[in-house]
Coordinates of C-alpha atoms in Angstrom, one line a residue:
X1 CA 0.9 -0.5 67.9
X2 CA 0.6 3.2 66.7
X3 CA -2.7 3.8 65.2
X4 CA -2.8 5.0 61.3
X5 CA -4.5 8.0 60.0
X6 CA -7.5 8.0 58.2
X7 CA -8.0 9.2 54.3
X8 CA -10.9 9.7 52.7
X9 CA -10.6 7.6 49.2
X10 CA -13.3 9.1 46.8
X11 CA -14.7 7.8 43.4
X12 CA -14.7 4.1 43.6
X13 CA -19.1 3.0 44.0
X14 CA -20.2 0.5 45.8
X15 CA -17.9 -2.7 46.4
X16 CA -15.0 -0.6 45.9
X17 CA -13.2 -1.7 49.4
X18 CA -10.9 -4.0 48.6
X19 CA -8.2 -5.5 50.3
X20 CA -4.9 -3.2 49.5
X21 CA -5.7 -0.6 52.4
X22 CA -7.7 -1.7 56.0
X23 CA -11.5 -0.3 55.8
X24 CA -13.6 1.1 58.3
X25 CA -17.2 0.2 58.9
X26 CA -17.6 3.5 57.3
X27 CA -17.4 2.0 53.6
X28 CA -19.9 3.4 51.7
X29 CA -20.9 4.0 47.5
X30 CA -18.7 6.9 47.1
X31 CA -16.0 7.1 49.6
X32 CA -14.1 5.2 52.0
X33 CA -12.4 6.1 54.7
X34 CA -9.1 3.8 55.0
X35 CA -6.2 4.0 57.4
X36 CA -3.3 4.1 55.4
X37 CA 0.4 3.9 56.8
X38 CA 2.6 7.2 56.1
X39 CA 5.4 5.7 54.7
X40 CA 3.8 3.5 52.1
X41 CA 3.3 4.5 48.2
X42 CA 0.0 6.1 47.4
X43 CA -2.4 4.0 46.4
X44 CA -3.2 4.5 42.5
X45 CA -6.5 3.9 41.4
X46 CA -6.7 0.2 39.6
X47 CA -8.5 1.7 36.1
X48 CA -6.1 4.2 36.1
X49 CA -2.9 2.1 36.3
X50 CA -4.9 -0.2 33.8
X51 CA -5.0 2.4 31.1
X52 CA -1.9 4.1 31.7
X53 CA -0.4 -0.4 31.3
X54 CA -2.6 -0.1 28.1
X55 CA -1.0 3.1 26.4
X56 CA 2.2 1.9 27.2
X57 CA 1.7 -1.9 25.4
X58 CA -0.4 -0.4 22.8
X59 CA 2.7 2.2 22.2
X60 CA 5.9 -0.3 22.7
X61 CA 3.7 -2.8 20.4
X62 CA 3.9 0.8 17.8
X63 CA 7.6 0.7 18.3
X64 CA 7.7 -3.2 17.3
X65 CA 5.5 -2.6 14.3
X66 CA 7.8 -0.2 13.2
X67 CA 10.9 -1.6 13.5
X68 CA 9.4 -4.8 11.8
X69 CA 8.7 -2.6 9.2
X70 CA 12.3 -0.5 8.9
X71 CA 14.1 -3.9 9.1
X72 CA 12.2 -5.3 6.0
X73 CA 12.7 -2.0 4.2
X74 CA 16.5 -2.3 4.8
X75 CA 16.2 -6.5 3.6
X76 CA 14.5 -5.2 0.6
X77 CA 16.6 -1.8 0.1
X78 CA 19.9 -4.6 0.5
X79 CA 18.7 -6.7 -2.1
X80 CA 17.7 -4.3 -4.6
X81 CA 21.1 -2.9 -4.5
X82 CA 22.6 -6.4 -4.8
X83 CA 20.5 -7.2 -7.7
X84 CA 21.7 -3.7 -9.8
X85 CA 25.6 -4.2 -8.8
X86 CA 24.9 -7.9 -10.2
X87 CA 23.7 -6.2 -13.6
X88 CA 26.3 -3.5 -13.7
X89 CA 29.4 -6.3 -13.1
X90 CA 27.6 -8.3 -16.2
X91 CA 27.6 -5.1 -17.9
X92 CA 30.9 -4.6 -17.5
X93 CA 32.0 -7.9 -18.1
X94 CA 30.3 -8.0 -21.2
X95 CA 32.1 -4.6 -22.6
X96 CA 35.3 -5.9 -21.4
X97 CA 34.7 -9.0 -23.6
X98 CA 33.9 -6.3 -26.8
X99 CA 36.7 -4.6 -26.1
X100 CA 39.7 -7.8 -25.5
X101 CA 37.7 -9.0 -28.8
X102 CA 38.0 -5.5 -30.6
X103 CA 41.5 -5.2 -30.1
X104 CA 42.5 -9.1 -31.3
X105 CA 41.1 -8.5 -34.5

């Protein structure tokens, strides 16, 4: 077994340890010294990934909100232009009816 190298992790208090990289007895408020394997990701700090998860919901909730939105703007936008051809066919029907009646008397 090869022996990992050892990073200094800063920033996390007291308790901060836990169980995603092997710990030293050197653990302290502060810093930790961990041995971490080369080829594995970099570890990203857990409020940090939390916020960034956070930005992204609260933003692709945005994008929901507003496609609610657009869609019940094209319902209402569909229906208003329903409701005027409606008036102008009666409109026309009803001059058409003037007219056939115009022209049999």
């Amino acid at each position: 077994r090869v022996p990992l190298p050892l990073r200094t992790l800063r920033g996390g208090g007291a308790g901060s340890c836990n169980g995603d990289v092997n710990m030293d007895s050197s653990c302290k408020a502060g810093s930790c010294v961990a041995a971490v394997d080369p080829s594995a990701p970099p570890v990203v700090p857990v409020d940090y990934a939390n916020s960034k998860l956070w930005g992204v919901t609260s933003e692709y909730e945005n994008l929901l909100n507003i496609q609610r939105d657009q869609h019940a703007l094209a319902l209402q936008q569909r229906e208003a232009e329903a409701t005027y051809l409606r008036e102008v066919i009666a409109m026309l029907q009803k001059r058409g009816t003037q007219r056939f009646d115009d022209e049999e008397a």
